[in-house]
Coordinates of C-alpha atoms in Angstrom, one line a residue:
M1 CA 108.2 79.5 113.0
K2 CA 110.6 79.1 116.0
R3 CA 110.5 75.8 117.7
Q4 CA 110.0 76.0 121.4
G5 CA 112.7 74.0 123.4
T6 CA 111.8 71.0 125.4
F7 CA 111.2 71.2 129.2
P8 CA 114.5 70.5 131.0
F9 CA 114.9 66.9 132.4
T10 CA 116.6 68.3 135.4
A11 CA 113.6 70.6 136.1
I12 CA 111.2 67.8 136.5
I13 CA 110.2 67.5 140.1
G14 CA 110.1 64.0 141.8
Q15 CA 109.7 60.8 139.8
D16 CA 113.3 60.0 140.6
T17 CA 112.8 56.3 139.8
M18 CA 111.6 57.1 136.5
K19 CA 114.3 59.5 135.7
K20 CA 117.0 57.1 137.1
A21 CA 115.7 54.2 134.8
L22 CA 115.9 56.6 131.8
V23 CA 119.5 57.7 132.7
L24 CA 120.7 54.2 133.1
N25 CA 119.5 53.4 129.6
V26 CA 121.4 56.4 128.3
V27 CA 124.5 55.3 130.1
N28 CA 124.3 51.8 129.0
P29 CA 122.1 51.5 125.7
K30 CA 122.6 47.7 125.8
L31 CA 120.4 47.5 128.8
G32 CA 117.3 47.2 126.6
G33 CA 114.9 50.2 127.4
V34 CA 112.3 50.9 130.1
L35 CA 108.6 50.7 130.5
I36 CA 107.0 53.6 132.3
Q37 CA 103.4 52.9 133.7
G38 CA 101.3 55.5 135.3
E39 CA 98.3 57.7 135.2
K40 CA 97.9 60.6 132.9
G41 CA 99.6 63.9 133.6
T42 CA 102.6 62.5 135.6
A43 CA 105.4 63.7 133.4
K44 CA 106.0 60.4 131.6
S45 CA 106.1 61.8 128.0
T46 CA 107.8 65.0 129.2
A47 CA 110.7 63.1 130.8
V48 CA 111.2 60.9 127.7
R49 CA 111.2 63.9 125.3
A50 CA 113.5 65.8 127.6
L51 CA 115.9 62.9 127.6
A52 CA 117.1 63.8 124.1
D53 CA 118.9 67.0 125.6
L54 CA 121.1 64.6 127.7
L55 CA 122.0 62.1 125.0
P56 CA 125.8 62.1 124.0
P57 CA 126.9 62.2 120.4
R58 CA 128.1 59.0 118.8
R59 CA 130.6 58.0 115.9
C60 CA 128.8 57.2 112.7
I61 CA 129.8 56.4 109.2
K62 CA 129.4 59.5 107.1
G63 CA 126.4 59.4 104.9
C64 CA 125.1 56.2 106.1
R65 CA 121.2 56.4 106.4
F66 CA 121.3 53.7 109.3
H67 CA 124.2 55.7 111.1
C68 CA 126.4 52.5 111.3
D69 CA 129.1 52.5 114.0
P70 CA 132.6 52.5 112.3
D71 CA 134.0 50.5 115.1
D72 CA 131.5 47.7 114.8
R73 CA 131.9 46.3 111.3
A74 CA 129.9 43.0 112.1
N75 CA 126.8 45.2 112.4
W76 CA 127.2 47.4 109.3
C77 CA 124.4 47.7 106.9
D78 CA 124.9 46.0 103.5
E79 CA 125.6 49.4 101.8
C80 CA 128.5 50.1 104.2
Q81 CA 129.8 46.5 103.9
E82 CA 130.0 46.9 100.1
K83 CA 131.2 50.5 100.0
Y84 CA 134.0 50.1 102.6
A85 CA 135.1 46.5 102.1
T86 CA 138.7 47.5 101.3
E87 CA 139.0 51.0 103.0
E88 CA 138.4 52.8 106.2
P89 CA 135.0 54.8 106.2
P90 CA 134.8 58.6 106.8
V91 CA 133.4 59.2 110.3
E92 CA 131.2 61.9 111.6
L93 CA 129.8 62.7 115.1
L94 CA 126.0 62.7 115.1
P95 CA 123.8 63.5 118.2
M96 CA 121.7 60.5 119.5
K97 CA 118.0 61.3 119.5
V98 CA 114.7 60.0 120.8
V99 CA 112.7 58.7 117.8
E100 CA 108.9 58.7 118.4
L101 CA 106.7 55.9 117.0
P102 CA 103.1 56.9 116.7
V103 CA 100.5 54.5 118.0
S104 CA 98.7 55.1 114.6
A105 CA 101.9 54.2 112.6
T106 CA 101.2 51.5 109.8
E107 CA 103.5 48.6 109.4
D108 CA 105.1 50.0 106.3
R109 CA 105.9 53.3 108.0
V110 CA 107.6 51.4 110.7
V111 CA 109.8 48.9 108.8
G112 CA 110.1 50.8 105.5
T113 CA 109.1 49.9 102.0
L114 CA 110.6 48.1 98.9
D115 CA 110.1 49.6 95.4
I116 CA 108.9 46.5 93.6
E117 CA 108.7 48.3 90.2
T118 CA 112.3 49.4 90.4
A119 CA 113.5 45.9 91.4
I120 CA 111.7 44.3 88.5
R121 CA 112.6 47.0 85.9
E122 CA 116.2 47.6 86.9
G123 CA 117.1 44.5 88.9
K124 CA 118.0 46.8 91.9
R125 CA 116.8 46.8 95.3
S126 CA 115.3 50.2 96.2
F127 CA 114.5 50.6 99.8
E128 CA 112.7 53.6 101.5
T129 CA 113.7 53.8 105.1
G130 CA 111.1 53.6 108.0
I131 CA 111.0 54.5 111.6
L132 CA 113.2 51.4 112.6
A133 CA 116.0 52.7 110.4
D134 CA 115.9 56.1 112.0
A135 CA 115.9 54.3 115.5
N136 CA 119.1 52.2 114.9
R137 CA 121.5 53.2 117.7
N138 CA 119.0 55.7 119.1
I139 CA 116.1 55.5 121.6
L140 CA 112.7 54.5 120.0
Y141 CA 109.8 56.0 122.1
V142 CA 106.3 54.6 122.0
D143 CA 103.6 56.6 123.8
E144 CA 100.5 54.4 124.8
I145 CA 102.6 51.3 123.8
N146 CA 99.6 49.2 125.1
L147 CA 97.5 50.5 122.4
L148 CA 99.9 49.5 119.5
D149 CA 98.5 47.4 116.7
D150 CA 99.4 43.6 117.0
H151 CA 101.3 43.6 113.7
V152 CA 103.6 46.5 114.7
V153 CA 104.1 44.9 118.1
D154 CA 105.4 41.7 116.4
V155 CA 107.7 43.7 114.3
L156 CA 109.1 45.5 117.3
L157 CA 109.6 42.1 119.0
D158 CA 111.5 40.7 116.2
S159 CA 113.7 43.6 115.8
A160 CA 114.4 44.1 119.4
A161 CA 115.3 40.3 119.7
M162 CA 117.4 40.2 116.5
G163 CA 118.8 43.8 116.2
I164 CA 117.9 43.5 112.4
N165 CA 114.9 44.6 110.5
T166 CA 114.0 42.6 107.5
V167 CA 111.5 43.6 104.8
E168 CA 110.1 41.0 102.3
R169 CA 107.8 41.8 99.4
E170 CA 107.2 39.7 96.3
G171 CA 110.2 37.4 96.8
I172 CA 112.5 40.4 97.4
S173 CA 114.0 41.1 100.8
Y174 CA 116.1 43.8 102.4
S175 CA 117.7 43.9 105.8
H176 CA 119.3 46.6 107.9
P177 CA 120.5 46.8 111.5
A178 CA 117.9 48.0 113.9
R179 CA 119.5 48.1 117.4
F180 CA 117.6 50.5 119.7
S181 CA 116.6 51.1 123.3
L182 CA 112.8 50.8 123.6
V183 CA 111.1 53.3 125.9
G184 CA 107.4 52.8 126.3
T185 CA 104.8 54.8 128.3
M186 CA 101.4 53.7 129.2
N187 CA 98.3 54.4 131.4
P188 CA 97.2 51.0 132.8
E189 CA 93.6 52.2 132.9
E190 CA 93.6 52.1 129.1
G191 CA 94.5 48.4 128.8
D192 CA 97.2 45.9 129.6
I193 CA 100.4 45.2 127.6
R194 CA 101.2 41.9 125.9
P195 CA 103.5 39.6 128.0
Q196 CA 105.8 39.0 125.1
L197 CA 106.4 42.8 124.7
L198 CA 106.6 43.3 128.5
D199 CA 109.5 41.0 128.8
R200 CA 111.5 42.9 126.2
F201 CA 111.8 45.9 128.5
A202 CA 115.0 45.7 130.7
L203 CA 113.5 47.9 133.3
S204 CA 109.9 48.9 134.5
V205 CA 108.7 51.7 136.7
K206 CA 105.3 52.8 138.0
V207 CA 104.8 56.6 138.6
A208 CA 102.1 58.5 140.3
G209 CA 101.1 62.1 140.9
E210 CA 103.1 64.1 143.6
Q211 CA 101.2 64.1 146.9
D212 CA 103.2 66.8 148.9
P213 CA 101.5 70.1 148.6
E214 CA 104.5 72.2 148.4
R215 CA 106.2 70.1 145.7
R216 CA 103.0 69.9 143.9
A217 CA 102.8 73.7 144.0
E218 CA 106.4 74.0 142.6
I219 CA 105.5 71.7 139.8
I220 CA 102.6 74.1 138.7
K221 CA 105.0 77.1 139.3
R222 CA 107.8 75.7 137.0
R223 CA 105.4 74.7 134.2
L224 CA 103.6 78.1 134.1
A225 CA 107.1 79.9 134.0
Y226 CA 108.2 77.5 131.1
E227 CA 105.0 78.2 129.2
A228 CA 104.9 82.0 129.8
D229 CA 108.5 82.5 128.5
P230 CA 110.5 79.4 127.6
E231 CA 113.9 80.9 126.7
P232 CA 114.8 82.5 130.1
F233 CA 113.5 79.3 131.9
L234 CA 115.6 77.0 129.7
E235 CA 118.6 79.4 130.4
S236 CA 118.0 79.1 134.1
W237 CA 118.4 75.3 134.0
K238 CA 121.4 75.4 131.6
D239 CA 123.9 74.6 134.2
E240 CA 122.0 71.9 135.8
Q241 CA 121.5 70.2 132.3
A242 CA 125.2 70.4 131.7
K243 CA 126.0 68.9 135.0
E244 CA 123.7 65.9 134.3
V245 CA 125.3 65.5 130.7
R246 CA 128.8 65.3 132.4
R247 CA 127.6 62.9 134.9
I248 CA 126.2 60.6 132.2
E249 CA 129.5 61.0 130.2
R250 CA 131.6 60.0 133.3
A251 CA 129.4 57.0 134.0
R252 CA 129.6 55.8 130.3
K253 CA 133.5 55.9 130.5
L254 CA 133.4 54.1 133.9
L255 CA 131.0 51.5 132.9
S256 CA 133.7 49.2 131.1
E257 CA 135.7 49.1 134.4
V258 CA 132.9 47.9 136.6
T259 CA 133.2 44.3 137.8
C260 CA 130.8 42.0 139.5
S261 CA 132.1 39.3 141.9
N262 CA 130.8 35.8 142.0
D263 CA 129.1 36.5 145.3
M264 CA 127.1 39.2 143.5
L265 CA 126.2 36.9 140.7
L266 CA 125.0 34.3 143.3
L267 CA 123.1 36.9 145.0
A268 CA 121.2 37.9 141.9
A269 CA 120.3 34.2 141.2
K270 CA 119.0 33.9 144.8
I271 CA 116.8 36.9 144.3
S272 CA 115.3 35.7 141.1
I273 CA 114.5 32.3 142.6
T274 CA 113.0 34.0 145.7
L275 CA 110.7 36.0 143.5
G276 CA 109.9 33.0 141.3
V277 CA 111.0 34.8 138.1
D278 CA 110.8 32.7 134.9
G279 CA 113.9 32.2 132.7
H280 CA 117.4 33.7 133.0
R281 CA 116.9 36.9 131.1
A282 CA 115.8 38.5 134.4
D283 CA 119.1 37.5 136.2
I284 CA 121.3 38.8 133.3
T285 CA 119.4 42.0 133.2
L286 CA 119.6 42.4 137.0
I287 CA 123.4 42.1 136.9
K288 CA 123.6 44.7 134.0
T289 CA 121.5 47.1 135.7
A290 CA 123.5 46.8 138.9
E291 CA 126.7 47.4 136.9
T292 CA 125.2 50.5 135.4
I293 CA 124.0 51.8 138.7
A294 CA 127.4 51.4 140.0
A295 CA 128.9 53.4 137.1
V296 CA 126.4 56.2 137.7
A297 CA 127.3 56.2 141.4
G298 CA 131.1 56.4 140.5
H299 CA 132.4 53.0 141.9
T300 CA 133.8 50.1 140.0
E301 CA 132.6 47.1 142.1
V302 CA 128.9 46.1 142.2
T303 CA 127.6 46.2 145.8
K304 CA 124.7 44.7 147.6
E305 CA 123.0 48.2 147.5
D306 CA 123.4 48.2 143.7
I307 CA 121.8 44.8 143.5
R308 CA 119.0 45.9 145.8
E309 CA 118.3 49.0 143.7
A310 CA 118.6 47.1 140.4
S311 CA 116.0 44.4 141.7
R312 CA 113.3 47.1 142.1
L313 CA 113.8 48.2 138.4
A314 CA 114.5 44.8 136.7
L315 CA 112.3 42.3 138.2
P316 CA 108.7 43.4 139.1
H317 CA 107.3 43.1 135.5
R318 CA 108.8 39.6 135.1
M319 CA 106.9 38.2 138.1
R320 CA 104.5 35.4 137.5
R321 CA 100.9 36.6 137.7
R322 CA 97.5 35.8 136.6
P323 CA 95.5 37.9 134.1
F324 CA 94.1 41.0 135.7
E325 CA 95.9 40.2 138.9
E326 CA 97.3 43.3 140.7
Q327 CA 101.0 43.3 141.4
N328 CA 101.7 44.4 145.0
L329 CA 105.1 43.2 145.6
D330 CA 106.5 42.6 149.2
W331 CA 110.3 43.1 149.0
T332 CA 110.8 41.8 152.6
E333 CA 112.0 38.4 151.5
V334 CA 114.3 39.9 148.9
D335 CA 115.7 42.3 151.4
E336 CA 116.4 39.4 153.8
V337 CA 118.3 37.5 151.1
I338 CA 120.4 40.6 150.4
D339 CA 121.0 41.5 154.0
D340 CA 122.1 37.9 154.9
E341 CA 124.8 38.1 152.2
A342 CA 128.1 38.4 154.0

């Protein structure tokens, strides 16, 4: 059976903020992921799955089941450390991908399993990889993340914080790198998300259905055309997709050249204080986001406008709020702080 292609990322109408947040995480995988909140049927899952077609390939150690980075020896798995202790590893280019974590996934399916019998009988650690192994250096996508089992949430929190997945059974342990960008989607009507997990997302966006009649009609038109005959539809968007891939590749190359002045660092701190944001993770994420926005825009110096746009993505979900309290943010004060900057 021939598999149907994914609806093109560039063919999605509207939802510009959501698409921008996803692209930023592709350009800078170290950002730390994005949470997309919105009602059902607003292209959340479609956009995340379509993202896979825009992901650039990455250098991996050939044959490594954790696709270790040959240029980052400090974060190699134990197998690569042992095998290539005195020689250079063979390298292959592999595509990045979006790895999906089902809400119903068990803890063993997520972290992997140790074969205790083999360990006892042969004295060898036999490890069967899980979803976190596959997600290393990829994007880990969780639909309906607010409905995840608490045990799985704790595992994700630990791995996101440490960049390592550790499995322990009967006194035997196994660790492997698990560095991933976490992308979650949720419908707030189905329940809230744990604050500890919320803070692990670098960016957060809220999406809603399109209210312009003509644009809404165009959404229907494109979807029906795609479902009726996917191949010609995908072909018609091939150039736009290629253009977006080139834009992402240019931004990734430019990112290392982007600088942020002390004035912009001070501005980021003032914004966080104005919004009453707890901790310093928000300030750091704000600057990283602004730098990535600058790279996507094609300039190498972070501007006030980069900071302004980044604040809308990196700070709202870190605001102090009471349980069940709606977050209707007034950005007037923040804009005044930004506009007062010389």
